[in-house]
Coordinates of C-alpha atoms and ligand atoms in Angstrom, one line a residue:
X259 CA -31.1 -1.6 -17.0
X260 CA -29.7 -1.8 -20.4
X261 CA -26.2 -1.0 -20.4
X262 CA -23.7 -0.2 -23.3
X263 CA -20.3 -1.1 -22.5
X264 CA -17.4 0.0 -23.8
X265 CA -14.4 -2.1 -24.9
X266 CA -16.4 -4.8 -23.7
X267 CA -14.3 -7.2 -25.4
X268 CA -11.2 -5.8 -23.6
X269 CA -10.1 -7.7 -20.0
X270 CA -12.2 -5.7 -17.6
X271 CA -15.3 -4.6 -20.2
X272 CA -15.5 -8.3 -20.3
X273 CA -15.4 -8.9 -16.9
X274 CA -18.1 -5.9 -16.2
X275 CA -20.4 -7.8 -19.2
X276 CA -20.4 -11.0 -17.0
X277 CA -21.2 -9.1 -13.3
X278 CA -23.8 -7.1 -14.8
X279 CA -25.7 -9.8 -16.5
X280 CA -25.4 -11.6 -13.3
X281 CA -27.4 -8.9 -11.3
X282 CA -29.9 -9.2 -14.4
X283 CA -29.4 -6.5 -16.6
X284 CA -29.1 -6.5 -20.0
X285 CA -26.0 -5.2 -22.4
X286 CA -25.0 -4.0 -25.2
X287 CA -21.4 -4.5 -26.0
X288 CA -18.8 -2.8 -28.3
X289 CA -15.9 -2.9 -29.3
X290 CA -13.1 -2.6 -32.0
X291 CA -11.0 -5.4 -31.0
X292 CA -7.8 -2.8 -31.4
X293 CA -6.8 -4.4 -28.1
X294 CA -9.1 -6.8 -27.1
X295 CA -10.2 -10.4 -28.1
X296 CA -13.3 -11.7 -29.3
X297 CA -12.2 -14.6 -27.4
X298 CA -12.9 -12.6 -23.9
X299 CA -16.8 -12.4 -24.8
X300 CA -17.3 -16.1 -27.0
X301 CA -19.1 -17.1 -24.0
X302 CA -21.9 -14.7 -24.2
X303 CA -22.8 -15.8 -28.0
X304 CA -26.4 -16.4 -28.0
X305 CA -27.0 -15.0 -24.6
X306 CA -30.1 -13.0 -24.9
X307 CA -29.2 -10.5 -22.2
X308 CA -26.1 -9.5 -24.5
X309 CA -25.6 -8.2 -27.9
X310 CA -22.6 -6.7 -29.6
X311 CA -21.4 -3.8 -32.0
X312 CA -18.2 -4.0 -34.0
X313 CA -17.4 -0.2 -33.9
X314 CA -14.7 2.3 -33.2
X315 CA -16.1 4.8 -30.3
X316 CA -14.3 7.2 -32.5
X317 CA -16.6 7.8 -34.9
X318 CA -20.5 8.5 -33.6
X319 CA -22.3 6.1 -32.0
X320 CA -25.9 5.1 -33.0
X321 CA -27.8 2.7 -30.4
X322 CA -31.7 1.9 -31.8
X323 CA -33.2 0.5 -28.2
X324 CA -33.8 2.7 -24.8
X325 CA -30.2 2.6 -23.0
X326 CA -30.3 3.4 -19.2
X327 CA -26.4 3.4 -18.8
X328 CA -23.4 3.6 -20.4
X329 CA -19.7 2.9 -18.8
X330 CA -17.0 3.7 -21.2
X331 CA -14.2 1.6 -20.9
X332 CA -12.9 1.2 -24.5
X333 CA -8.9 2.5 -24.7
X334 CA -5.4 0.9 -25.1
X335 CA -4.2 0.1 -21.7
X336 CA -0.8 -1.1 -22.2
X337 CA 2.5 1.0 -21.6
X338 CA 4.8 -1.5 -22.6
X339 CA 6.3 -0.1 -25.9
X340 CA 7.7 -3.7 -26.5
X341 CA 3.8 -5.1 -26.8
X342 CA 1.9 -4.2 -30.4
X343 CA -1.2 -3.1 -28.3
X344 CA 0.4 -0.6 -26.1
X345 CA -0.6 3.2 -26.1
X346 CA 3.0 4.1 -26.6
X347 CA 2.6 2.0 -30.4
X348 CA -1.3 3.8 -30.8
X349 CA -1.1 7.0 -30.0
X350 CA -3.3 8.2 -32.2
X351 CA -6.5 5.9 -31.7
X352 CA -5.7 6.5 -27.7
X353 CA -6.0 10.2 -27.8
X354 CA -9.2 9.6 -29.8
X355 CA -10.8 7.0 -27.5
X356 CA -10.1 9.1 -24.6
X357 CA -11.4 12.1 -26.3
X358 CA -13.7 11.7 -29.4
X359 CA -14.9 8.6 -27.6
X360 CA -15.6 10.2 -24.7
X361 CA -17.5 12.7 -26.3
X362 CA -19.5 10.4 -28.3
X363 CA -20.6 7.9 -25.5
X364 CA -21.2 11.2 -23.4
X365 CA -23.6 11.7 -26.6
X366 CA -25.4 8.4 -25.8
X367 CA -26.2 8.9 -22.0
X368 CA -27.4 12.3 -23.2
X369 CA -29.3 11.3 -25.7
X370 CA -30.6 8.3 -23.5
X371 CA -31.1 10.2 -20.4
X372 CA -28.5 7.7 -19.1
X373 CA -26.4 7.3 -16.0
X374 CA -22.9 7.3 -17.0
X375 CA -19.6 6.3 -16.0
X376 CA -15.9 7.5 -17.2
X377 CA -13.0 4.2 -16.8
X378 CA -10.2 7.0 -15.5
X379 CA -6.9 5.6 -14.5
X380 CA -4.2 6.3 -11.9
X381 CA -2.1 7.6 -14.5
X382 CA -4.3 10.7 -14.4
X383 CA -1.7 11.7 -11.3
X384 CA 1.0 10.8 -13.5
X385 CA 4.4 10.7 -11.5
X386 CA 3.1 11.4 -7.6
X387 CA 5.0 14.1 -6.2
X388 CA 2.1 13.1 -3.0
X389 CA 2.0 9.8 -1.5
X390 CA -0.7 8.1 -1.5
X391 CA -2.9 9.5 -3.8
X392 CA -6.6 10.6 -3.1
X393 CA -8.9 12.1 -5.4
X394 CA -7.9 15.7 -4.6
X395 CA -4.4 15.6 -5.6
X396 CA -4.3 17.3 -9.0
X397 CA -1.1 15.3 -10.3
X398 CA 2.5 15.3 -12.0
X399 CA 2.0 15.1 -15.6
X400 CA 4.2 15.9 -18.4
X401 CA 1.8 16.9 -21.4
X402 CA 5.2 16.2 -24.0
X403 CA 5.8 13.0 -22.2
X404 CA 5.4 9.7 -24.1
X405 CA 3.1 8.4 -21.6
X406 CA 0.9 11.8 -22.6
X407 CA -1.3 10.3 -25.1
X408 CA -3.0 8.1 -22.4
X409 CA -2.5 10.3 -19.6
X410 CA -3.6 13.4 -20.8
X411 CA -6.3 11.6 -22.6
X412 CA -8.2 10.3 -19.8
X413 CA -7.6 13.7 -18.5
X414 CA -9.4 15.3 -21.0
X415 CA -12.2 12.7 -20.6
X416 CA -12.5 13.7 -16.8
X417 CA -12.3 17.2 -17.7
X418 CA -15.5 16.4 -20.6
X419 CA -17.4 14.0 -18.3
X420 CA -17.6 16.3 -15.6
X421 CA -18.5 19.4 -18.4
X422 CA -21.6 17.3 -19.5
X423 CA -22.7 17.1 -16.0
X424 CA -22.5 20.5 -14.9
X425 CA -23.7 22.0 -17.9
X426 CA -26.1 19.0 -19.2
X427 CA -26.8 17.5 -16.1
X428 CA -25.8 13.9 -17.4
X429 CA -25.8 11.6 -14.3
X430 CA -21.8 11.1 -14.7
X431 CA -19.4 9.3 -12.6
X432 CA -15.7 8.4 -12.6
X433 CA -13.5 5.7 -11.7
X434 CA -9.8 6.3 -11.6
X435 CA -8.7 2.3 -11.3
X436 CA -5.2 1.5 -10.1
X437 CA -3.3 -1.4 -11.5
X438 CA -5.4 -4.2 -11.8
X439 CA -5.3 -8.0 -13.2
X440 CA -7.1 -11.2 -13.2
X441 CA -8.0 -14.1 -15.9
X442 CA -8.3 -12.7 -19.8
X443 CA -5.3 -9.8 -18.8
X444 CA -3.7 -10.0 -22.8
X445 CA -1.1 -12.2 -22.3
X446 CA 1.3 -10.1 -24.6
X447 CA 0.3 -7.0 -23.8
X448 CA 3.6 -6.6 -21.8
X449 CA 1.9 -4.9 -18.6
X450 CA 3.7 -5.8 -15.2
X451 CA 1.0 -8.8 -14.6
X452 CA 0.7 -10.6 -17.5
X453 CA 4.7 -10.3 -18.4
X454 CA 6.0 -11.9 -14.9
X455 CA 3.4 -14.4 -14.6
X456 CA 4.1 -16.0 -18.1
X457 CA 7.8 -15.9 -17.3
X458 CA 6.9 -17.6 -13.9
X459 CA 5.3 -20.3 -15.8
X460 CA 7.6 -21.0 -18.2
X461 CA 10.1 -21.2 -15.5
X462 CA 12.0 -18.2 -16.6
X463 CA 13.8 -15.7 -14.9
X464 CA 11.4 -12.5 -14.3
X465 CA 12.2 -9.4 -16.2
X466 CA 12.3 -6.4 -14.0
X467 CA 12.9 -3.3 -14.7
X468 CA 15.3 -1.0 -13.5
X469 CA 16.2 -1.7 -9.8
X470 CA 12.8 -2.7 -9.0
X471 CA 12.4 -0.3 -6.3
X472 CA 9.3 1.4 -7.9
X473 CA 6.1 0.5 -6.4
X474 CA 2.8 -0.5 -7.2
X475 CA -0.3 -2.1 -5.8
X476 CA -2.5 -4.7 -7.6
X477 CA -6.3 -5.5 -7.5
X478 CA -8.2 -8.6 -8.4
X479 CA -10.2 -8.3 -11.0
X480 CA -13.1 -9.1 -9.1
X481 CA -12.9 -6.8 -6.2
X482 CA -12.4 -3.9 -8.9
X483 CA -15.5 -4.8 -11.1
X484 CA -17.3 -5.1 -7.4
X485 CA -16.0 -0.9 -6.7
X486 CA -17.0 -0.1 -9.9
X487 CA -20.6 -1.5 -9.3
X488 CA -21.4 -0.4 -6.6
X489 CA -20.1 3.5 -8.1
X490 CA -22.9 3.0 -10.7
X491 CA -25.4 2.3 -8.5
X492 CA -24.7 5.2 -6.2
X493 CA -25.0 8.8 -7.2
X494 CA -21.1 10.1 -6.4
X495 CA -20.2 12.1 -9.5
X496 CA -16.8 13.0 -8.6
X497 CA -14.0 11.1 -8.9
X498 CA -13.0 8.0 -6.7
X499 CA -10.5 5.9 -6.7
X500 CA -10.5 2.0 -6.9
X501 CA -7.6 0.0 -6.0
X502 CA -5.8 -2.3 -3.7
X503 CA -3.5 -0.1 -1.5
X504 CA -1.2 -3.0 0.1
X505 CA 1.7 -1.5 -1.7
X506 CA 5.0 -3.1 -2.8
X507 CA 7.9 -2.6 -4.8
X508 CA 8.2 -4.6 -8.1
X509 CA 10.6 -6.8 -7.0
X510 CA 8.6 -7.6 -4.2
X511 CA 5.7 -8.3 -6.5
X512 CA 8.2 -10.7 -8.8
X513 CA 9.4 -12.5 -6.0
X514 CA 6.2 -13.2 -4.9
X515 CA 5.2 -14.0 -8.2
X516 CA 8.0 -16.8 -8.0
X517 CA 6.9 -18.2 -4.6
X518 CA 3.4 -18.8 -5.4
X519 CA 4.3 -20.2 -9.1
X520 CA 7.5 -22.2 -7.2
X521 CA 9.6 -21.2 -10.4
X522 CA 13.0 -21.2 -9.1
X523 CA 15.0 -18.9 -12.4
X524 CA 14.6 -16.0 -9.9
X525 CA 14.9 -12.4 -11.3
X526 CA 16.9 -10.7 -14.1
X527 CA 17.0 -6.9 -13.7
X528 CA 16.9 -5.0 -17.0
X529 CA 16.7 -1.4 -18.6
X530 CA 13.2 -0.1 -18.2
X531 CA 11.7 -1.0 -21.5
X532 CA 9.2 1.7 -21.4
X533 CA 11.7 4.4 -22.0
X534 CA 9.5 6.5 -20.4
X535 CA 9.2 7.9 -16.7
X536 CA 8.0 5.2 -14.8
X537 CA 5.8 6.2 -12.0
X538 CA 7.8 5.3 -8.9
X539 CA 5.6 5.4 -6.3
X540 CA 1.4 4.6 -6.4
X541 CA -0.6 3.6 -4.1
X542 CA -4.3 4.5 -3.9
X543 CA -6.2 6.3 -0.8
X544 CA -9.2 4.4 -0.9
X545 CA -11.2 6.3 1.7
X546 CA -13.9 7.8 -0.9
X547 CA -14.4 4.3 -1.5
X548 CA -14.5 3.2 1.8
X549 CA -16.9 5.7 2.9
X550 CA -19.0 6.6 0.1
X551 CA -19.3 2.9 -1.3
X552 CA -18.6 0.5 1.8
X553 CA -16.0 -0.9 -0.9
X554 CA -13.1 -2.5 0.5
X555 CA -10.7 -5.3 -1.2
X556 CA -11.5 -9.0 -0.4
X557 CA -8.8 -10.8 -2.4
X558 CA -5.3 -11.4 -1.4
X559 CA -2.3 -10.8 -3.5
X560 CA -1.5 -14.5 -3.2
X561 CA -5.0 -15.6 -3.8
X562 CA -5.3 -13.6 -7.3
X563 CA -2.5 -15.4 -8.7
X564 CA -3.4 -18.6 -8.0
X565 CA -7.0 -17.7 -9.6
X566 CA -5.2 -16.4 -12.8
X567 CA -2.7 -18.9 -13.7
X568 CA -5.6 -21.4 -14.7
X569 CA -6.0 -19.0 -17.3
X570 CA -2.8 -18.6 -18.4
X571 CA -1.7 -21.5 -18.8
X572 CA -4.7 -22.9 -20.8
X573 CA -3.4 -20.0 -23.4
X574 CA 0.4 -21.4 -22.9
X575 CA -0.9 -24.8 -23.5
X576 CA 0.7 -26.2 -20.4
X577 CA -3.3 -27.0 -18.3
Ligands
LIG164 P1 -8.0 -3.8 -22.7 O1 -7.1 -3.4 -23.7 O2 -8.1 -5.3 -22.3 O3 -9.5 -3.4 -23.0 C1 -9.8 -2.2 -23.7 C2 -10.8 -2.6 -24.8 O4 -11.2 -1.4 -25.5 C3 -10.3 -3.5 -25.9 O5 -11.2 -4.6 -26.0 C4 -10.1 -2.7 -27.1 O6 -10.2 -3.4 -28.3 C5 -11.2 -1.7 -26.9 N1 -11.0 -0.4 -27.6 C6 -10.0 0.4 -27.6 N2 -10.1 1.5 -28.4 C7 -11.4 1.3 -29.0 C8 -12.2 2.1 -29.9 N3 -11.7 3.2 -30.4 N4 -13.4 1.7 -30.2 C9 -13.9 0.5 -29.6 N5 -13.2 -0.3 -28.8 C10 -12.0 0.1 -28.5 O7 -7.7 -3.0 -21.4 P2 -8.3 -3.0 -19.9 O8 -7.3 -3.2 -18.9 O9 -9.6 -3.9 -19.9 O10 -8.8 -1.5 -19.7 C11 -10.1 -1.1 -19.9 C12 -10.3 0.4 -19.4 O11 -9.9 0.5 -18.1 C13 -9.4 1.3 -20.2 O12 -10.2 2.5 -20.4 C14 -8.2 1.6 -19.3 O13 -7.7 2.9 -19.5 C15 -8.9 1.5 -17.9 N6 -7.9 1.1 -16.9 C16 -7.4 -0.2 -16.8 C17 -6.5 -0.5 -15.8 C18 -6.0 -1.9 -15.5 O14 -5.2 -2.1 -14.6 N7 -6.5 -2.9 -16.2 C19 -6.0 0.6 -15.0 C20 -6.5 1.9 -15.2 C21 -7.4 2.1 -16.1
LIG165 N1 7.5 -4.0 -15.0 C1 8.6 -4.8 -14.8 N2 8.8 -5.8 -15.7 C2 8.0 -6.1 -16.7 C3 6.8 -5.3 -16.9 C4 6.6 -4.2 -16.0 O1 9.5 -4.6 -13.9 O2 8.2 -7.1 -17.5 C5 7.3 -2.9 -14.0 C6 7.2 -1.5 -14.6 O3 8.5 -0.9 -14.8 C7 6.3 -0.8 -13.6 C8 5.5 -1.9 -13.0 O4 6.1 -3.1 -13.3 O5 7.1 -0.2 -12.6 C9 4.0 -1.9 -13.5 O6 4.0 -1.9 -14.9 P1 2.7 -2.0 -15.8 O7 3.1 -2.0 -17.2 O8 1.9 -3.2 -15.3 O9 1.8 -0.7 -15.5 P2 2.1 0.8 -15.0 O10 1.7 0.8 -13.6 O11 3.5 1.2 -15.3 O12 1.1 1.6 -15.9

C-alpha cells in the first residue's frame, strides 16, 4: 500500500513510518513539526519507500499519486501546561487538527478510495466514572474543561470518522490508545514518561504530582504500533482500545522508574501542574483487542524502560 501518515514526524507517526515500511509498503509523510522533530524521521532521508510534506492538516490536503491508506495521527499530545508543546499552550491548532484535520484527511481516503484510520485517545472517556474502560462506555467529559480542546476534539473526530463511513462508506477505523512511551517520546514535552525518566537520569528526585494515587497504565511503543497494525489490516470500524492494562498508581510507576534507573533522590510530591482534573483512574479493557485482533502486550514495564533510556540519554549527552 501507499500510506499517508499523519504527524509522522511526531513520536508514534514516526514509529508507524518505520513498521510499515518494514512490512513493505510505501509512505507518504506529513507533518508540521508544531510538536514533533524532524529529527524523529532523519533516518528515512533518501529512502525510496518514503517521502514527506511540510503541511498543516489544517488547511486541505492535496496528494498527486494513488494513496491506499491514510492513518491520521497529527495533534498535540501533551497535557503538561508547563511544556511549550502541550494542548493546554495550543488550543487553537489542537481543536483544528482534531477537527478540520480530520475532516481533510477524511477528504483524502475519500477521494482515494482509501482505508482509513482515526489516532483517538483515552482521554475520549475523560474522567472514568467506570472502571476499566471498554469501548462502550460513553465517558466523563467536561466540554468547558481545559483539557476540552483535546478531548472534545478527538471526540469530534470519532463522531466525523464514523459520519464518513456510514454515509460515504469510507473504510474507517479507530484507535483510542492509552498512555504510551518508548524512544523519540519529546523529552520536554512534560508527559508522565519522558518527565520522570529524565529526572531518573539526572539523579533527581521525581516530580509527582499530587499524592500520586492516580493511576495509569503504560505501553511500549512497539506493542502499540503492533495493535494499531493489525487494526488496519482488519476490517473493525468501531472503536477499540489499545493499551497495556497492568495498572498502577503514579507513584508506583516513579518508584519503579527509580529502581530500574538505580537513582537513589527518591520522590518529591508536588501540586499537580496541570491545573486541570487529572484523570484518576484509567485502565484499558483490552478484550475487543484481544478477540477481534489476537493483540495482546508483549513488553514488560521494566523492559520498556530499559529500551528507552538509550535514547534519552544520547539527547542528555550522558551515552
Ligand atoms: P507527538 O506530538 O509526538 O506527535 C504528533 C505529531 O503531529 C507531531 O509531529 C506534530 O508536529 C504533528 N502535528 C500536530 N498538529 C499538526 C498539524 N496541524 N499539521 C501537521 N502536523 C501536525 O505526539 P504522539 O504521542 O506521537 O501522538 C500522536 C497521536 O496519537 C496524536 O493524535 C495523539 O492524540 C495520539 N495519542 C497518543 C498517545 C500517547 O500516549 N503517545 C495517547 C493517546 C493518543
Ligand atoms: N505526572 C506526574 N509527574 C510528572 C508528570 C506527570 O506525577 O512530572 C502524572 C500526572 O499527574 C498524571 C500521570 O502522571 O496523573 C500521567 O500524566 P501524562 O502527562 O503522561 O498523561 P495523562 O495520562 O495525564 O494524559
Amino acid at each position: 500500500m501507499n500510506i499517508l501518515i499523519t504527524g509522522a514526524a511526531g513520536f508514534l507517526g514516526s514509529h508507524l513510518c518505520d513498521k510499515l515500511i518494514a512490512d513493505g509498503h510505501t509512505i507518504v509523510g506529513m507533518d508540521n513539526f508544531i510538536t514533533g522533530s524532524p529529527d524523529n524521521i532523519a533516518h528515512l532521508a533518501g529512502n525510496d519507500k518514503f517521502v514527506f510534506y511540510k503541511h498543516d492538516v489544517s488547511n486541505y490536503i492535496f496528494i498527486p499519486n494513488k494513496v491506499d491508506a491514510v492513518l491520521h495521527f497529527a495533534s498535540p499530545a501533551s497535557p503538561n501546561p508547563q511544556s511549550p508543546v502541550a494542548y493546554f499552550n495550543l488550543p487553537i491548532q489542537t481543536m483544528k487538527a482534531g477537527a478540520l484535520g480530520t475532516h481533510n484527511t477524511l477528504g483524502v481516503a475519500k477521494a482515494h478510495q482509501a482505508r482509513y484510520l482515526l489516532a483517538s485517545t483515552s482521554e475520549i472517556y475523560g474522567d472514568p466514572t467506570v472502571h476499566p474502560q471498554s469501548e462502550d462506555y460513553a465517558g466523563n467529559v467536561d466540554p468547558a474543561g481545559l483539557r476540552a480542546v483535546y478531548d472534545e476534539a478527538k471526540r469530534f473526530a470519532e463522531a466525523l470518522t464514523l459520519a464518513y463511513h456510514r454515509q460515504h462508506n469510507v473504510d474507517t477505523r479507530i484507535v483510542r490508545i492509552f498512555n504510551t512511551y518508548g524512544p523519540r517520546m519529546d523529552m520536554e514535552d512534560g508527559r508522565a514518561l519522558p518527565n520522570l525518566l529524565k529526572q531518573a537520569l539526572l539523579g533527581q528526585p521525581l516530580t509527582v504530582y499530587g499524592d500520586g494515587a492516580q493511576t495509569r497504565s503504560f505501553c511500549y511503543v512497539d506493542d502499540l504500533v503492533d495493535g494499531i497494525v493489525r487494526l488496519l489490516y482488519s476490517d473493525e470500524h468501531m472503536p477499540v482500545n489499545i493499551g497495556n492494562p497492568v495498572e498502577m498508581s503514579i507513584k508506583e510507576f516513579a518508584e519503579i522508574i527509580n529502581n530500574v534507573t538505580g537513582n537513589k533522590a527518591g520522590i518529591t510530591y508536588v501540586p499537580d501542574a496541570r491545573s486541570a482534573r487529572d484523570p484518576q483512574r484509567r485502565r484499558p479493557d483490552i478484550t475487543r483487542a484481544r478477540t477481534l485482533l489476537g493483540w495482546e502486550p508483549q513488553v514488560s514495564l521494566e523492559e520498556g524502560i530499559e529500551k528507552t533510556i538509550p535514547y534519552f540519554k544520547s539527547k542528555l549527552g550522558l551515552a
